[in-house]
C-alpha cells in the first residue's frame, strides 16, 4: 500500500487529491494546522480514512515529525496562503508560509529521508500567478516569471527552490504550474465561488446585490477534480519535472458572471452587480492562458470538464446548498 502525506488537506485541492489517492488504495495522511481547526470536522466527515497529523508549514520540527510518522512515498505540498488579495495585506506571512514553507517541507524530507531504493517523491503546488504580467501568450514551462503580488513572488521562490533541491540533491521533486481551477469546494473568497454563491442567493431572493472588483481580468479556468489527477501523474513518472496544467482557454470575470446568472435564469445581471473599489488589487494579472502540451503528451493528462460545465456545476451546487439551508430554517 502506497503512503502519501498531503499538506493543505482542508483546502479545495487537498480534499480532491485525498479522494483520488484513497480511490487508488493509498494510505493518506493530512497535515492539519492550528489548535481546534474547525475544518478538521469537514475532512473527517468527508474523508474518514484520512489520518490527520498536527503540523504547520512555519514549524520545521512539526514537519519532520509528520514525515517521520507518515513515512510517505509521496508528499504533496498544497498548503499555502493562497488568496492573492490577502497576500497584499499580509505579505510577510505569505512569504513565510507560501514561500519559505516549501523550503521547510523539502528540508523535512531530506532530514527524514526515504530508503535509498524508494526516496520520497515531492510535489510542489506552483501557480500561473508566477507569470503575472505575462511575457508571452500562451504561457509554457519556459515562459519567464513576472509575479504581480507577494503571493506570486512567494510562489516563484517555492518553484525555484523545488527545482534547486532536485538539481542539488537529486530529489524526485516536481513542480506543477497549475492555472486557476475551481469547484463546488472552492473557498467563498475566490471570485468564481463568490459569484456562484451570490447568484444562487439572488435567485432565491436571499440577497439582491453582488459586489465585485475588476471584471476585465481573464483567466484560464479548469475543474479542480481534473487538476489533482495531473499532480498524481507527475509523481508516477520515471523522471521528475515541471508541468503546466491548463485548459488553453481564457475567459474574463465578466463572462463568468454573465454565464452564471444566465444559467440561473437571470439575464439582466447588470442590475445586480455593483463595482466596489475594495476588491481591486494594487497590481493586477490581466491575462492568463496556459499551454499544457507537455502534460498532455508526457503525462497523458486531459481536462474533462469544460468552462460552461464548470460554471453550471458550481451554480447548481450553490442553488442546492442555499435551498437546503432555507428549507432547514423553516
Ligand atoms: P486553499 O486555500 O483551499 O487551501 C490552502 C490550504 O493551506 C488549507 O488547507 C490551509 O489550512 C493550509 N494552510 C495555510 N497555512 C498553513 C500553514 N501555515 N501550515 C499548514 N497548512 C496551512 O487552496 P487550494 O486548495 O485552492 O490550492 C492548493 C495549493 O495550490 C495552494 O498552494 C495554492 O496556492 C496552489 N494553487 C492553487 C490554484 C487554484 O486555482 N486553486 C492554482 C495554482 C496553485 P486551513 O484550512 O486550516 O487554513
Ligand atoms: P486568483 O483568483 O487571484 O486568480 O488566484 P481570484 O478568484 O481571487 O481572482 C480572480 C480574478 O478576479 C478578479 N476579481 C475578484 N477576485 C475576488 N477574489 N473577489 C472579487 O470580488 C473580485 N472581483 C474581481 C481578481 O482581481 C482577479 O483578477 C487563484 C488562487 O487560487 C491562487 O492561489 C492561484 O495560484 C491562482 O488562482 C492561479
PDB file of C-alpha atoms in Angstrom, residues 133-305:
ATOM      1  CA  UNK A 133       2.486  40.373 -16.218  1.00  0.00           C
ATOM      2  CA  UNK A 134       2.901  37.771 -18.893  1.00  0.00           C
ATOM      3  CA  UNK A 135       5.942  37.797 -21.175  1.00  0.00           C
ATOM      4  CA  UNK A 136       4.329  35.569 -23.798  1.00  0.00           C
ATOM      5  CA  UNK A 137       0.962  34.012 -24.584  1.00  0.00           C
ATOM      6  CA  UNK A 138       0.156  31.209 -24.097  1.00  0.00           C
ATOM      7  CA  UNK A 139       2.371  30.515 -21.097  1.00  0.00           C
ATOM      8  CA  UNK A 140       4.519  27.363 -21.047  1.00  0.00           C
ATOM      9  CA  UNK A 141       7.067  25.788 -18.692  1.00  0.00           C
ATOM     10  CA  UNK A 142       9.687  28.038 -20.343  1.00  0.00           C
ATOM     11  CA  UNK A 143       7.870  31.381 -20.052  1.00  0.00           C
ATOM     12  CA  UNK A 144       9.828  33.785 -17.761  1.00  0.00           C
ATOM     13  CA  UNK A 145       8.187  34.705 -14.451  1.00  0.00           C
ATOM     14  CA  UNK A 146       6.956  38.233 -13.632  1.00  0.00           C
ATOM     15  CA  UNK A 147       4.902  37.976 -10.418  1.00  0.00           C
ATOM     16  CA  UNK A 148       2.492  40.789  -9.591  1.00  0.00           C
ATOM     17  CA  UNK A 149       1.763  40.092  -5.907  1.00  0.00           C
ATOM     18  CA  UNK A 150       3.516  38.941  -2.730  1.00  0.00           C
ATOM     19  CA  UNK A 151       1.739  35.626  -3.340  1.00  0.00           C
ATOM     20  CA  UNK A 152       3.192  35.322  -6.853  1.00  0.00           C
ATOM     21  CA  UNK A 153       6.662  36.260  -5.617  1.00  0.00           C
ATOM     22  CA  UNK A 154       6.479  33.665  -2.822  1.00  0.00           C
ATOM     23  CA  UNK A 155       5.374  31.009  -5.328  1.00  0.00           C
ATOM     24  CA  UNK A 156       8.356  31.847  -7.550  1.00  0.00           C
ATOM     25  CA  UNK A 157      10.640  31.157  -4.581  1.00  0.00           C
ATOM     26  CA  UNK A 158       8.811  27.887  -3.870  1.00  0.00           C
ATOM     27  CA  UNK A 159       9.157  26.840  -7.505  1.00  0.00           C
ATOM     28  CA  UNK A 160      12.829  27.777  -7.773  1.00  0.00           C
ATOM     29  CA  UNK A 161      13.779  26.050  -4.522  1.00  0.00           C
ATOM     30  CA  UNK A 162      11.980  22.891  -5.653  1.00  0.00           C
ATOM     31  CA  UNK A 163      13.996  22.868  -8.887  1.00  0.00           C
ATOM     32  CA  UNK A 164      17.140  23.639  -6.891  1.00  0.00           C
ATOM     33  CA  UNK A 165      16.638  20.710  -4.493  1.00  0.00           C
ATOM     34  CA  UNK A 166      16.044  18.410  -7.441  1.00  0.00           C
ATOM     35  CA  UNK A 167      19.264  19.541  -9.095  1.00  0.00           C
ATOM     36  CA  UNK A 168      21.375  19.838  -5.922  1.00  0.00           C
ATOM     37  CA  UNK A 169      20.362  16.682  -4.082  1.00  0.00           C
ATOM     38  CA  UNK A 170      18.846  14.535  -6.817  1.00  0.00           C
ATOM     39  CA  UNK A 171      15.432  14.677  -5.151  1.00  0.00           C
ATOM     40  CA  UNK A 172      12.406  13.453  -7.065  1.00  0.00           C
ATOM     41  CA  UNK A 173      10.794  16.889  -6.840  1.00  0.00           C
ATOM     42  CA  UNK A 174       8.142  18.107  -9.295  1.00  0.00           C
ATOM     43  CA  UNK A 175       6.525  21.475  -9.688  1.00  0.00           C
ATOM     44  CA  UNK A 176       3.052  21.644 -11.155  1.00  0.00           C
ATOM     45  CA  UNK A 177       2.388  25.094 -12.609  1.00  0.00           C
ATOM     46  CA  UNK A 178      -1.377  24.957 -12.300  1.00  0.00           C
ATOM     47  CA  UNK A 179      -3.677  27.573 -13.741  1.00  0.00           C
ATOM     48  CA  UNK A 180      -6.877  28.541 -11.878  1.00  0.00           C
ATOM     49  CA  UNK A 181      -9.042  25.560 -11.023  1.00  0.00           C
ATOM     50  CA  UNK A 182     -12.383  25.799  -9.319  1.00  0.00           C
ATOM     51  CA  UNK A 183     -15.147  23.598  -7.978  1.00  0.00           C
ATOM     52  CA  UNK A 184     -18.032  23.245  -5.547  1.00  0.00           C
ATOM     53  CA  UNK A 185     -15.351  23.039  -2.825  1.00  0.00           C
ATOM     54  CA  UNK A 186     -13.768  26.401  -3.718  1.00  0.00           C
ATOM     55  CA  UNK A 187     -13.480  28.904  -0.862  1.00  0.00           C
ATOM     56  CA  UNK A 188     -16.040  31.736  -0.916  1.00  0.00           C
ATOM     57  CA  UNK A 189     -13.274  34.358  -1.069  1.00  0.00           C
ATOM     58  CA  UNK A 190     -12.328  33.402  -4.646  1.00  0.00           C
ATOM     59  CA  UNK A 191     -14.213  35.168  -7.404  1.00  0.00           C
ATOM     60  CA  UNK A 192     -15.853  32.133  -9.046  1.00  0.00           C
ATOM     61  CA  UNK A 193     -17.437  30.754  -5.887  1.00  0.00           C
ATOM     62  CA  UNK A 194     -18.265  34.255  -4.661  1.00  0.00           C
ATOM     63  CA  UNK A 195     -20.206  34.715  -7.905  1.00  0.00           C
ATOM     64  CA  UNK A 196     -21.990  31.341  -7.953  1.00  0.00           C
ATOM     65  CA  UNK A 197     -22.938  31.622  -4.280  1.00  0.00           C
ATOM     66  CA  UNK A 198     -24.331  35.125  -4.821  1.00  0.00           C
ATOM     67  CA  UNK A 199     -26.182  34.082  -7.979  1.00  0.00           C
ATOM     68  CA  UNK A 200     -27.888  31.291  -6.039  1.00  0.00           C
ATOM     69  CA  UNK A 201     -28.831  33.632  -3.206  1.00  0.00           C
ATOM     70  CA  UNK A 202     -30.135  36.298  -5.595  1.00  0.00           C
ATOM     71  CA  UNK A 203     -32.170  33.681  -7.450  1.00  0.00           C
ATOM     72  CA  UNK A 204     -33.749  32.584  -4.161  1.00  0.00           C
ATOM     73  CA  UNK A 205     -34.391  36.173  -3.065  1.00  0.00           C
ATOM     74  CA  UNK A 206     -31.900  35.973  -0.184  1.00  0.00           C
ATOM     75  CA  UNK A 207     -29.797  38.905  -1.411  1.00  0.00           C
ATOM     76  CA  UNK A 208     -30.083  41.490  -4.160  1.00  0.00           C
ATOM     77  CA  UNK A 209     -26.529  42.617  -4.899  1.00  0.00           C
ATOM     78  CA  UNK A 210     -23.132  41.179  -5.738  1.00  0.00           C
ATOM     79  CA  UNK A 211     -20.151  43.491  -5.108  1.00  0.00           C
ATOM     80  CA  UNK A 212     -17.119  42.777  -7.276  1.00  0.00           C
ATOM     81  CA  UNK A 213     -13.860  44.420  -8.267  1.00  0.00           C
ATOM     82  CA  UNK A 214     -12.268  44.341 -11.708  1.00  0.00           C
ATOM     83  CA  UNK A 215     -14.399  42.415 -14.229  1.00  0.00           C
ATOM     84  CA  UNK A 216     -11.860  42.548 -17.057  1.00  0.00           C
ATOM     85  CA  UNK A 217      -9.072  40.122 -15.979  1.00  0.00           C
ATOM     86  CA  UNK A 218      -9.011  36.920 -17.998  1.00  0.00           C
ATOM     87  CA  UNK A 219      -8.288  33.541 -16.506  1.00  0.00           C
ATOM     88  CA  UNK A 220      -7.735  30.007 -17.739  1.00  0.00           C
ATOM     89  CA  UNK A 221     -10.284  28.246 -15.527  1.00  0.00           C
ATOM     90  CA  UNK A 222     -10.456  24.466 -15.175  1.00  0.00           C
ATOM     91  CA  UNK A 223     -12.079  21.971 -12.800  1.00  0.00           C
ATOM     92  CA  UNK A 224     -10.120  21.036  -9.657  1.00  0.00           C
ATOM     93  CA  UNK A 225     -11.049  17.351  -9.910  1.00  0.00           C
ATOM     94  CA  UNK A 226      -9.232  17.159 -13.252  1.00  0.00           C
ATOM     95  CA  UNK A 227      -6.170  19.007 -11.941  1.00  0.00           C
ATOM     96  CA  UNK A 228      -5.370  16.758  -8.960  1.00  0.00           C
ATOM     97  CA  UNK A 229      -5.090  13.890 -11.438  1.00  0.00           C
ATOM     98  CA  UNK A 230      -2.153  15.753 -13.040  1.00  0.00           C
ATOM     99  CA  UNK A 231      -0.446  16.127  -9.626  1.00  0.00           C
ATOM    100  CA  UNK A 232      -0.573  12.380  -9.098  1.00  0.00           C
ATOM    101  CA  UNK A 233       0.584  11.604 -12.652  1.00  0.00           C
ATOM    102  CA  UNK A 234       3.684  13.809 -12.199  1.00  0.00           C
ATOM    103  CA  UNK A 235       4.852  11.676  -9.284  1.00  0.00           C
ATOM    104  CA  UNK A 236       4.343   8.414 -11.203  1.00  0.00           C
ATOM    105  CA  UNK A 237       6.858   9.219 -13.968  1.00  0.00           C
ATOM    106  CA  UNK A 238      10.378   7.794 -14.264  1.00  0.00           C
ATOM    107  CA  UNK A 239      11.888  11.277 -14.062  1.00  0.00           C
ATOM    108  CA  UNK A 240      10.831  14.348 -12.099  1.00  0.00           C
ATOM    109  CA  UNK A 241       9.886  17.503 -13.992  1.00  0.00           C
ATOM    110  CA  UNK A 242       7.795  20.656 -14.154  1.00  0.00           C
ATOM    111  CA  UNK A 243       4.489  20.835 -15.974  1.00  0.00           C
ATOM    112  CA  UNK A 244       1.952  23.496 -16.908  1.00  0.00           C
ATOM    113  CA  UNK A 245      -1.620  22.313 -16.268  1.00  0.00           C
ATOM    114  CA  UNK A 246      -4.269  24.426 -18.002  1.00  0.00           C
ATOM    115  CA  UNK A 247      -7.208  24.269 -20.394  1.00  0.00           C
ATOM    116  CA  UNK A 248      -5.779  26.555 -23.098  1.00  0.00           C
ATOM    117  CA  UNK A 249      -8.944  28.709 -22.996  1.00  0.00           C
ATOM    118  CA  UNK A 250      -9.338  32.073 -21.354  1.00  0.00           C
ATOM    119  CA  UNK A 251     -12.463  33.880 -20.144  1.00  0.00           C
ATOM    120  CA  UNK A 252     -12.984  37.192 -18.380  1.00  0.00           C
ATOM    121  CA  UNK A 253     -14.506  37.575 -14.930  1.00  0.00           C
ATOM    122  CA  UNK A 254     -17.351  39.425 -16.685  1.00  0.00           C
ATOM    123  CA  UNK A 255     -18.018  36.364 -18.847  1.00  0.00           C
ATOM    124  CA  UNK A 256     -18.084  34.119 -15.763  1.00  0.00           C
ATOM    125  CA  UNK A 257     -20.627  36.469 -14.155  1.00  0.00           C
ATOM    126  CA  UNK A 258     -22.818  36.543 -17.262  1.00  0.00           C
ATOM    127  CA  UNK A 259     -22.805  32.764 -17.656  1.00  0.00           C
ATOM    128  CA  UNK A 260     -23.525  32.106 -14.000  1.00  0.00           C
ATOM    129  CA  UNK A 261     -26.529  34.471 -13.917  1.00  0.00           C
ATOM    130  CA  UNK A 262     -27.756  33.167 -17.257  1.00  0.00           C
ATOM    131  CA  UNK A 263     -27.639  29.568 -16.029  1.00  0.00           C
ATOM    132  CA  UNK A 264     -29.813  30.555 -13.067  1.00  0.00           C
ATOM    133  CA  UNK A 265     -32.312  32.123 -15.477  1.00  0.00           C
ATOM    134  CA  UNK A 266     -31.366  35.754 -14.749  1.00  0.00           C
ATOM    135  CA  UNK A 267     -30.406  37.719 -17.866  1.00  0.00           C
ATOM    136  CA  UNK A 268     -30.419  41.296 -16.513  1.00  0.00           C
ATOM    137  CA  UNK A 269     -27.338  40.557 -14.386  1.00  0.00           C
ATOM    138  CA  UNK A 270     -26.007  44.120 -14.573  1.00  0.00           C
ATOM    139  CA  UNK A 271     -28.867  45.199 -12.297  1.00  0.00           C
ATOM    140  CA  UNK A 272     -27.422  43.037  -9.531  1.00  0.00           C
ATOM    141  CA  UNK A 273     -23.671  43.698  -9.847  1.00  0.00           C
ATOM    142  CA  UNK A 274     -22.013  46.686  -8.199  1.00  0.00           C
ATOM    143  CA  UNK A 275     -18.378  47.585  -8.693  1.00  0.00           C
ATOM    144  CA  UNK A 276     -16.588  48.081  -5.400  1.00  0.00           C
ATOM    145  CA  UNK A 277     -13.080  49.584  -5.300  1.00  0.00           C
ATOM    146  CA  UNK A 278     -12.249  47.492  -2.237  1.00  0.00           C
ATOM    147  CA  UNK A 279     -11.965  44.398  -4.403  1.00  0.00           C
ATOM    148  CA  UNK A 280      -9.409  45.894  -6.793  1.00  0.00           C
ATOM    149  CA  UNK A 281      -5.774  44.862  -6.275  1.00  0.00           C
ATOM    150  CA  UNK A 282      -2.703  47.138  -6.144  1.00  0.00           C
ATOM    151  CA  UNK A 283      -1.375  45.283  -9.200  1.00  0.00           C
ATOM    152  CA  UNK A 284      -3.462  43.003 -11.401  1.00  0.00           C
ATOM    153  CA  UNK A 285      -2.753  39.951 -13.522  1.00  0.00           C
ATOM    154  CA  UNK A 286      -4.661  40.809 -16.696  1.00  0.00           C
ATOM    155  CA  UNK A 287      -4.455  37.698 -18.842  1.00  0.00           C
ATOM    156  CA  UNK A 288      -3.564  34.080 -18.219  1.00  0.00           C
ATOM    157  CA  UNK A 289      -3.818  31.239 -20.695  1.00  0.00           C
ATOM    158  CA  UNK A 290      -1.705  28.127 -20.423  1.00  0.00           C
ATOM    159  CA  UNK A 291      -0.272  25.673 -22.922  1.00  0.00           C
ATOM    160  CA  UNK A 292      -0.472  22.200 -21.349  1.00  0.00           C
ATOM    161  CA  UNK A 293       1.018  20.325 -24.317  1.00  0.00           C
ATOM    162  CA  UNK A 294       3.843  18.863 -22.200  1.00  0.00           C
ATOM    163  CA  UNK A 295       1.431  17.489 -19.572  1.00  0.00           C
ATOM    164  CA  UNK A 296      -0.863  16.139 -22.267  1.00  0.00           C
ATOM    165  CA  UNK A 297       1.922  14.415 -24.173  1.00  0.00           C
ATOM    166  CA  UNK A 298       4.156  13.203 -21.348  1.00  0.00           C
ATOM    167  CA  UNK A 299       1.590  12.501 -18.628  1.00  0.00           C
ATOM    168  CA  UNK A 300      -1.344  11.638 -20.876  1.00  0.00           C
ATOM    169  CA  UNK A 301      -3.325  14.216 -18.887  1.00  0.00           C
ATOM    170  CA  UNK A 302      -6.510  15.741 -20.261  1.00  0.00           C
ATOM    171  CA  UNK A 303      -9.129  18.030 -18.843  1.00  0.00           C
ATOM    172  CA  UNK A 304     -12.624  16.618 -18.809  1.00  0.00           C
ATOM    173  CA  UNK A 305     -14.832  19.465 -17.570  1.00  0.00           C
TER     174      UNK A 305
END
